PDB file of C-alpha atoms in Angstrom:
ATOM      1  CA  MET R   1     -55.595 -17.052 -35.362  1.00  0.00           C
ATOM      2  CA  LYS R   2     -59.311 -14.908 -36.335  1.00  0.00           C
ATOM      3  CA  ARG R   3     -61.564 -16.405 -38.462  1.00  0.00           C
ATOM      4  CA  ILE R   4     -61.461 -14.029 -41.307  1.00  0.00           C
ATOM      5  CA  PHE R   5     -64.963 -12.769 -42.604  1.00  0.00           C
ATOM      6  CA  LEU R   6     -65.551 -10.375 -45.124  1.00  0.00           C
ATOM      7  CA  LEU R   7     -67.969  -7.384 -46.064  1.00  0.00           C
ATOM      8  CA  VAL R   8     -71.214  -8.301 -43.479  1.00  0.00           C
ATOM      9  CA  PRO R   9     -73.633  -6.024 -44.084  1.00  0.00           C
ATOM     10  CA  PHE R  10     -76.071  -4.734 -41.194  1.00  0.00           C
ATOM     11  CA  ALA R  11     -78.868  -6.389 -43.147  1.00  0.00           C
ATOM     12  CA  LEU R  12     -77.702  -9.563 -42.229  1.00  0.00           C
ATOM     13  CA  LEU R  13     -79.278  -8.528 -38.485  1.00  0.00           C
ATOM     14  CA  ALA R  14     -82.330  -8.871 -40.142  1.00  0.00           C
ATOM     15  CA  LEU R  15     -82.157 -11.047 -43.197  1.00  0.00           C
ATOM     16  CA  THR R  16     -80.859  -9.584 -45.570  1.00  0.00           C
ATOM     17  CA  LEU R  17     -82.092  -8.166 -48.755  1.00  0.00           C
ATOM     18  CA  PHE R  18     -80.046  -7.260 -51.615  1.00  0.00           C
ATOM     19  CA  GLY R  19     -81.015  -5.367 -54.656  1.00  0.00           C
ATOM     20  CA  GLN R  20     -84.255  -6.106 -56.493  1.00  0.00           C
ATOM     21  CA  THR R  21     -86.264  -6.769 -53.091  1.00  0.00           C
ATOM     22  CA  THR R  22     -90.040  -6.144 -52.616  1.00  0.00           C
ATOM     23  CA  VAL R  23     -90.461  -4.956 -48.992  1.00  0.00           C
ATOM     24  CA  LYS R  24     -94.536  -5.391 -48.099  1.00  0.00           C
ATOM     25  CA  LYS R  25     -96.318  -3.092 -45.874  1.00  0.00           C
ATOM     26  CA  THR R  26     -96.470  -3.309 -42.060  1.00  0.00           C
ATOM     27  CA  VAL R  27     -96.951  -0.970 -39.696  1.00  0.00           C
ATOM     28  CA  PRO R  28     -93.510  -0.621 -36.726  1.00  0.00           C
ATOM     29  CA  LYS R  29     -94.118   0.813 -33.407  1.00  0.00           C
ATOM     30  CA  THR R  30     -93.889   4.251 -32.573  1.00  0.00           C
ATOM     31  CA  THR R  31     -93.612   6.045 -29.954  1.00  0.00           C
ATOM     32  CA  GLN R  32     -95.360   9.423 -29.089  1.00  0.00           C
ATOM     33  CA  GLY R  33     -93.934  13.060 -29.274  1.00  0.00           C
ATOM     34  CA  ALA R  34     -94.207  16.510 -27.631  1.00  0.00           C
ATOM     35  CA  ALA R  35     -97.562  17.851 -28.962  1.00  0.00           C
ATOM     36  CA  GLY R  36     -97.597  19.660 -31.691  1.00  0.00           C
ATOM     37  CA  ALA R  37     -93.938  19.388 -32.420  1.00  0.00           C
ATOM     38  CA  ALA R  38     -92.884  16.190 -35.654  1.00  0.00           C
ATOM     39  CA  ALA R  39     -91.377  13.647 -33.416  1.00  0.00           C
ATOM     40  CA  TYR R  40     -88.446  13.528 -36.254  1.00  0.00           C
ATOM     41  CA  ASP R  41     -87.959  14.872 -39.414  1.00  0.00           C
ATOM     42  CA  ILE R  42     -85.940  13.523 -42.669  1.00  0.00           C
ATOM     43  CA  THR R  43     -84.736  16.308 -44.860  1.00  0.00           C
ATOM     44  CA  PHE R  44     -82.994  13.772 -47.893  1.00  0.00           C
ATOM     45  CA  THR R  45     -81.970  14.725 -50.962  1.00  0.00           C
ATOM     46  CA  LEU R  46     -81.653  11.300 -53.705  1.00  0.00           C
ATOM     47  CA  THR R  47     -80.796  11.221 -56.655  1.00  0.00           C
ATOM     48  CA  PRO R  48     -81.330  10.976 -59.814  1.00  0.00           C
ATOM     49  CA  TYR R  49     -85.594  10.004 -58.145  1.00  0.00           C
ATOM     50  CA  LYS R  50     -87.266  13.476 -59.278  1.00  0.00           C
ATOM     51  CA  ASN R  51     -91.187  14.030 -58.873  1.00  0.00           C
ATOM     52  CA  THR R  52     -92.096  10.567 -56.999  1.00  0.00           C
ATOM     53  CA  LYS R  53     -92.296   8.725 -54.267  1.00  0.00           C
ATOM     54  CA  VAL R  54     -90.472   7.276 -52.272  1.00  0.00           C
ATOM     55  CA  TYR R  55     -90.735   5.320 -48.135  1.00  0.00           C
ATOM     56  CA  LEU R  56     -88.872   4.508 -45.404  1.00  0.00           C
ATOM     57  CA  GLY R  57     -88.373   0.689 -44.609  1.00  0.00           C
ATOM     58  CA  THR R  58     -87.545  -0.300 -41.982  1.00  0.00           C
ATOM     59  CA  TYR R  59     -86.825  -4.252 -40.254  1.00  0.00           C
ATOM     60  CA  PHE R  60     -89.559  -5.614 -38.591  1.00  0.00           C
ATOM     61  CA  GLY R  61     -89.541  -8.530 -36.744  1.00  0.00           C
ATOM     62  CA  LYS R  62     -89.233 -10.720 -39.754  1.00  0.00           C
ATOM     63  CA  ASN R  63     -90.684  -8.723 -42.771  1.00  0.00           C
ATOM     64  CA  PHE R  64     -89.408  -5.740 -44.266  1.00  0.00           C
ATOM     65  CA  SER R  65     -91.524  -3.102 -43.694  1.00  0.00           C
ATOM     66  CA  LEU R  66     -92.766   0.748 -44.912  1.00  0.00           C
ATOM     67  CA  ALA R  67     -93.051   2.960 -41.860  1.00  0.00           C
ATOM     68  CA  ASP R  68     -93.796   6.321 -43.673  1.00  0.00           C
ATOM     69  CA  SER R  69     -93.636   7.686 -46.982  1.00  0.00           C
ATOM     70  CA  ALA R  70     -92.189  11.176 -48.990  1.00  0.00           C
ATOM     71  CA  GLN R  71     -93.271  12.962 -52.046  1.00  0.00           C
ATOM     72  CA  VAL R  72     -89.786  14.152 -54.273  1.00  0.00           C
ATOM     73  CA  ASP R  73     -89.439  17.296 -55.974  1.00  0.00           C
ATOM     74  CA  ALA R  74     -88.144  17.732 -59.048  1.00  0.00           C
ATOM     75  CA  GLN R  75     -84.789  18.639 -57.157  1.00  0.00           C
ATOM     76  CA  SER R  76     -84.925  15.089 -55.721  1.00  0.00           C
ATOM     77  CA  SER R  77     -84.840  16.594 -51.759  1.00  0.00           C
ATOM     78  CA  GLY R  78     -88.548  15.413 -49.386  1.00  0.00           C
ATOM     79  CA  HIS R  79     -88.557  14.072 -46.198  1.00  0.00           C
ATOM     80  CA  PHE R  80     -90.481  11.853 -44.103  1.00  0.00           C
ATOM     81  CA  LYS R  81     -91.986  13.476 -40.829  1.00  0.00           C
ATOM     82  CA  GLY R  82     -94.054  11.987 -37.862  1.00  0.00           C
ATOM     83  CA  LYS R  83     -95.867  12.864 -34.643  1.00  0.00           C
ATOM     84  CA  ASN R  84     -94.093   9.598 -33.478  1.00  0.00           C
ATOM     85  CA  LYS R  85     -90.504   8.547 -32.939  1.00  0.00           C
ATOM     86  CA  LEU R  86     -89.709   5.876 -34.694  1.00  0.00           C
ATOM     87  CA  THR R  87     -87.933   3.138 -32.982  1.00  0.00           C
ATOM     88  CA  PRO R  88     -84.494   2.996 -33.379  1.00  0.00           C
ATOM     89  CA  GLY R  89     -82.534   0.653 -35.308  1.00  0.00           C
ATOM     90  CA  LEU R  90     -81.902   0.127 -38.904  1.00  0.00           C
ATOM     91  CA  TYR R  91     -83.774   2.012 -41.658  1.00  0.00           C
ATOM     92  CA  PHE R  92     -84.049   1.876 -45.619  1.00  0.00           C
ATOM     93  CA  PHE R  93     -85.295   4.469 -48.127  1.00  0.00           C
ATOM     94  CA  VAL R  94     -86.955   1.731 -50.959  1.00  0.00           C
ATOM     95  CA  SER R  95     -88.690   3.227 -54.763  1.00  0.00           C
ATOM     96  CA  GLN R  96     -91.939   3.849 -55.911  1.00  0.00           C
ATOM     97  CA  SER R  97     -91.361  -0.327 -57.376  1.00  0.00           C
ATOM     98  CA  ARG R  98     -90.569  -1.412 -53.951  1.00  0.00           C
ATOM     99  CA  THR R  99     -87.607  -1.784 -54.549  1.00  0.00           C
ATOM    100  CA  LYS R 100     -84.940  -1.155 -51.191  1.00  0.00           C
ATOM    101  CA  LEU R 101     -82.202   1.513 -52.237  1.00  0.00           C
ATOM    102  CA  PHE R 102     -79.848   1.604 -49.288  1.00  0.00           C
ATOM    103  CA  ASP R 103     -79.278   1.923 -45.470  1.00  0.00           C
ATOM    104  CA  PHE R 104     -79.476   4.007 -42.445  1.00  0.00           C
ATOM    105  CA  LEU R 105     -79.297   4.370 -39.375  1.00  0.00           C
ATOM    106  CA  VAL R 106     -82.182   5.534 -36.585  1.00  0.00           C
ATOM    107  CA  ASP R 107     -81.483   7.043 -32.986  1.00  0.00           C
ATOM    108  CA  GLU R 108     -82.910   8.716 -30.529  1.00  0.00           C
ATOM    109  CA  SER R 109     -81.961  12.139 -32.680  1.00  0.00           C
ATOM    110  CA  GLN R 110     -84.639  11.847 -34.871  1.00  0.00           C
ATOM    111  CA  HIS R 111     -84.083  15.435 -37.470  1.00  0.00           C
ATOM    112  CA  PHE R 112     -81.172  15.001 -39.467  1.00  0.00           C
ATOM    113  CA  THR R 113     -80.029  15.722 -43.548  1.00  0.00           C
ATOM    114  CA  ILE R 114     -79.367  12.765 -45.944  1.00  0.00           C
ATOM    115  CA  ILE R 115     -77.423  13.636 -49.485  1.00  0.00           C
ATOM    116  CA  GLY R 116     -77.697  10.002 -51.573  1.00  0.00           C
ATOM    117  CA  ASP R 117     -77.558   9.140 -55.118  1.00  0.00           C
ATOM    118  CA  SER R 118     -79.537   5.733 -54.740  1.00  0.00           C
ATOM    119  CA  ALA R 119     -77.134   4.330 -57.151  1.00  0.00           C
ATOM    120  CA  SER R 120     -74.647   3.506 -55.294  1.00  0.00           C
ATOM    121  CA  GLY R 121     -75.688   1.511 -53.190  1.00  0.00           C
ATOM    122  CA  VAL R 122     -74.601   3.718 -49.698  1.00  0.00           C
ATOM    123  CA  ALA R 123     -75.354   7.651 -48.069  1.00  0.00           C
ATOM    124  CA  LYS R 124     -73.492  10.151 -49.689  1.00  0.00           C
ATOM    125  CA  SER R 125     -74.072  12.546 -46.294  1.00  0.00           C
ATOM    126  CA  VAL R 126     -75.489  12.566 -43.467  1.00  0.00           C
ATOM    127  CA  THR R 127     -75.538  16.579 -41.802  1.00  0.00           C
ATOM    128  CA  GLY R 128     -76.952  16.005 -37.388  1.00  0.00           C
ATOM    129  CA  SER R 129     -76.954  12.568 -36.891  1.00  0.00           C
ATOM    130  CA  PRO R 130     -73.109  11.713 -35.689  1.00  0.00           C
ATOM    131  CA  GLU R 131     -74.714   7.069 -35.633  1.00  0.00           C
ATOM    132  CA  ASN R 132     -74.805   8.071 -39.535  1.00  0.00           C
ATOM    133  CA  THR R 133     -71.293   9.493 -39.683  1.00  0.00           C
ATOM    134  CA  LEU R 134     -70.171   6.121 -38.238  1.00  0.00           C
ATOM    135  CA  PHE R 135     -72.214   4.058 -40.261  1.00  0.00           C
ATOM    136  CA  LEU R 136     -70.793   6.655 -43.625  1.00  0.00           C
ATOM    137  CA  ASP R 137     -66.971   5.938 -42.338  1.00  0.00           C
ATOM    138  CA  TYR R 138     -67.754   2.199 -41.592  1.00  0.00           C
ATOM    139  CA  ASN R 139     -69.002   1.768 -44.882  1.00  0.00           C
ATOM    140  CA  ASN R 140     -66.435   4.066 -46.854  1.00  0.00           C
ATOM    141  CA  TYR R 141     -63.324   1.547 -44.783  1.00  0.00           C
ATOM    142  CA  LEU R 142     -65.462  -1.396 -46.169  1.00  0.00           C
ATOM    143  CA  SER R 143     -65.086  -0.647 -50.068  1.00  0.00           C
ATOM    144  CA  GLN R 144     -61.655   0.400 -49.532  1.00  0.00           C
ATOM    145  CA  ILE R 145     -60.430  -2.814 -47.973  1.00  0.00           C
ATOM    146  CA  GLY R 146     -63.014  -4.911 -49.049  1.00  0.00           C
ATOM    147  CA  PRO R 147     -62.473  -5.575 -53.288  1.00  0.00           C
ATOM    148  CA  HIS R 148     -58.838  -6.528 -52.244  1.00  0.00           C
ATOM    149  CA  MET R 149     -60.615  -9.039 -49.334  1.00  0.00           C
ATOM    150  CA  THR R 150     -62.542 -10.186 -52.228  1.00  0.00           C
ATOM    151  CA  GLU R 151     -60.420 -10.818 -55.266  1.00  0.00           C
ATOM    152  CA  LEU R 152     -57.527 -12.494 -51.844  1.00  0.00           C
ATOM    153  CA  GLN R 153     -60.372 -15.650 -50.878  1.00  0.00           C
ATOM    154  CA  ALA R 154     -61.028 -16.068 -55.030  1.00  0.00           C
ATOM    155  CA  GLN R 155     -57.354 -17.074 -54.995  1.00  0.00           C
ATOM    156  CA  LEU R 156     -57.213 -18.473 -52.151  1.00  0.00           C
ATOM    157  CA  LYS R 157     -59.800 -21.415 -54.881  1.00  0.00           C
ATOM    158  CA  ASN R 158     -57.414 -22.108 -56.897  1.00  0.00           C
ATOM    159  CA  PRO R 159     -56.736 -26.020 -56.317  1.00  0.00           C
ATOM    160  CA  ASN R 160     -53.366 -25.375 -58.301  1.00  0.00           C
ATOM    161  CA  LEU R 161     -52.246 -22.714 -56.053  1.00  0.00           C
ATOM    162  CA  ALA R 162     -48.914 -23.126 -55.203  1.00  0.00           C
ATOM    163  CA  ARG R 163     -48.960 -23.820 -51.282  1.00  0.00           C
ATOM    164  CA  ASP R 164     -46.188 -20.386 -50.279  1.00  0.00           C
ATOM    165  CA  LYS R 165     -48.806 -18.542 -52.474  1.00  0.00           C
ATOM    166  CA  GLU R 166     -51.433 -20.010 -50.574  1.00  0.00           C
ATOM    167  CA  GLN R 167     -49.715 -19.061 -47.173  1.00  0.00           C
ATOM    168  CA  ALA R 168     -48.569 -15.575 -48.513  1.00  0.00           C
ATOM    169  CA  ILE R 169     -52.870 -15.033 -49.472  1.00  0.00           C
ATOM    170  CA  ARG R 170     -53.655 -16.129 -45.629  1.00  0.00           C
ATOM    171  CA  LYS R 171     -51.335 -13.709 -44.509  1.00  0.00           C
ATOM    172  CA  GLU R 172     -52.719 -10.552 -46.007  1.00  0.00           C
ATOM    173  CA  LEU R 173     -56.304 -11.618 -45.206  1.00  0.00           C
ATOM    174  CA  GLU R 174     -55.737 -12.300 -41.923  1.00  0.00           C
ATOM    175  CA  ASP R 175     -53.695  -8.006 -41.847  1.00  0.00           C
ATOM    176  CA  TYR R 176     -56.550  -6.993 -43.494  1.00  0.00           C
ATOM    177  CA  ASN R 177     -59.236  -8.862 -40.821  1.00  0.00           C
ATOM    178  CA  LYS R 178     -57.131  -7.058 -37.912  1.00  0.00           C
ATOM    179  CA  GLN R 179     -57.457  -4.193 -39.665  1.00  0.00           C
ATOM    180  CA  LEU R 180     -61.304  -5.098 -39.543  1.00  0.00           C
ATOM    181  CA  ASN R 181     -61.717  -6.129 -36.136  1.00  0.00           C
ATOM    182  CA  GLY R 182     -59.711  -3.007 -34.701  1.00  0.00           C
ATOM    183  CA  TYR R 183     -62.053  -0.867 -36.376  1.00  0.00           C
ATOM    184  CA  ARG R 184     -64.961  -2.354 -34.511  1.00  0.00           C
ATOM    185  CA  LEU R 185     -63.235  -2.414 -31.837  1.00  0.00           C
ATOM    186  CA  ASN R 186     -62.544   0.790 -31.327  1.00  0.00           C
ATOM    187  CA  ILE R 187     -65.213   2.183 -32.480  1.00  0.00           C
ATOM    188  CA  VAL R 188     -67.112  -0.484 -29.542  1.00  0.00           C
ATOM    189  CA  LYS R 189     -64.718   1.070 -27.423  1.00  0.00           C
ATOM    190  CA  THR R 190     -65.107   5.591 -28.526  1.00  0.00           C
ATOM    191  CA  HIS R 191     -68.760   5.028 -28.570  1.00  0.00           C
ATOM    192  CA  PRO R 192     -70.063   1.755 -26.742  1.00  0.00           C
ATOM    193  CA  ASN R 193     -73.909   2.958 -26.580  1.00  0.00           C
ATOM    194  CA  SER R 194     -74.617   3.491 -30.252  1.00  0.00           C
ATOM    195  CA  ILE R 195     -75.887   1.337 -31.934  1.00  0.00           C
ATOM    196  CA  MET R 196     -72.825   0.720 -34.523  1.00  0.00           C
ATOM    197  CA  ALA R 197     -71.509  -1.195 -31.136  1.00  0.00           C
ATOM    198  CA  ALA R 198     -74.599  -2.816 -30.531  1.00  0.00           C
ATOM    199  CA  ILE R 199     -74.266  -3.921 -34.468  1.00  0.00           C
ATOM    200  CA  PHE R 200     -70.471  -4.648 -33.836  1.00  0.00           C
ATOM    201  CA  ASN R 201     -71.381  -6.873 -30.548  1.00  0.00           C
ATOM    202  CA  LEU R 202     -73.383  -9.133 -32.171  1.00  0.00           C
ATOM    203  CA  MET R 203     -70.924  -9.322 -35.284  1.00  0.00           C
ATOM    204  CA  LYS R 204     -67.911 -11.111 -32.993  1.00  0.00           C
ATOM    205  CA  TRP R 205     -67.290 -14.371 -34.598  1.00  0.00           C
ATOM    206  CA  PRO R 206     -65.508 -17.459 -32.628  1.00  0.00           C
ATOM    207  CA  ASP R 207     -61.780 -18.169 -32.261  1.00  0.00           C
ATOM    208  CA  MET R 208     -60.577 -20.620 -35.457  1.00  0.00           C
ATOM    209  CA  PRO R 209     -59.346 -23.407 -34.872  1.00  0.00           C
ATOM    210  CA  THR R 210     -54.704 -23.406 -35.060  1.00  0.00           C
ATOM    211  CA  LYS R 211     -55.183 -26.324 -37.683  1.00  0.00           C
ATOM    212  CA  LEU R 212     -57.585 -26.221 -40.313  1.00  0.00           C
ATOM    213  CA  PRO R 213     -59.802 -29.089 -41.699  1.00  0.00           C
ATOM    214  CA  GLU R 214     -58.084 -31.013 -44.318  1.00  0.00           C
ATOM    215  CA  VAL R 215     -59.783 -32.002 -46.994  1.00  0.00           C
ATOM    216  CA  ASN R 216     -57.865 -34.922 -49.933  1.00  0.00           C
ATOM    217  CA  GLY R 217     -54.948 -34.580 -46.849  1.00  0.00           C
ATOM    218  CA  LYS R 218     -54.980 -31.117 -47.132  1.00  0.00           C
ATOM    219  CA  PRO R 219     -55.765 -28.450 -45.651  1.00  0.00           C
ATOM    220  CA  ASP R 220     -59.348 -27.134 -46.755  1.00  0.00           C
ATOM    221  CA  SER R 221     -59.227 -23.343 -48.575  1.00  0.00           C
ATOM    222  CA  SER R 222     -62.183 -22.746 -48.480  1.00  0.00           C
ATOM    223  CA  TYR R 223     -62.807 -21.963 -45.006  1.00  0.00           C
ATOM    224  CA  ILE R 224     -61.204 -20.023 -44.210  1.00  0.00           C
ATOM    225  CA  GLY R 225     -64.722 -17.814 -45.942  1.00  0.00           C
ATOM    226  CA  ARG R 226     -67.268 -19.229 -43.662  1.00  0.00           C
TER     227      ARG R 226
END
């Protein structure tokens, strides 16, 4: 039996960053591109922002850093462009007020297009980046099963929950967890050299004990969510 866990944002692997978080400016390492050519060119549409500046953020050691900035035009469009390649990894958009918007991936292929809505928390579409297609598909999958898993875990915290109902909920959570692990393992198998595979390998959890710890003579219902 595997430990059941919910949505583990990729940001947890680099110090979780949520919502209204201020990002300080630190410049990460880059590598030199071909002479006269843009080593990276990330074109984007970011609604509802217009006629303002946005930043390209990244996770840099224990800090959250700004790697670049771009002007957003009246059509909510802009692009990040530079002569030095970005270090592959997890990046994110940052508003002019230094608030993190949503994550995306940067690999060795650094010319692609993102269409996103800052209110949604994820990109709506990505063109020219297989890594981000995997990332977007995974986030869409999480958005389908995540609310159900969260609700089931909330039900387990009810101290008056009947034993048979508790067992049924645990079984349903276990089924969801198997589906989620299966999804991740399939990406590791089919895209072993991807950033997604590397992240999923880091997210592996140890086996859960066959018998749950007890509190006051009853199985600890909160253990399953730890």
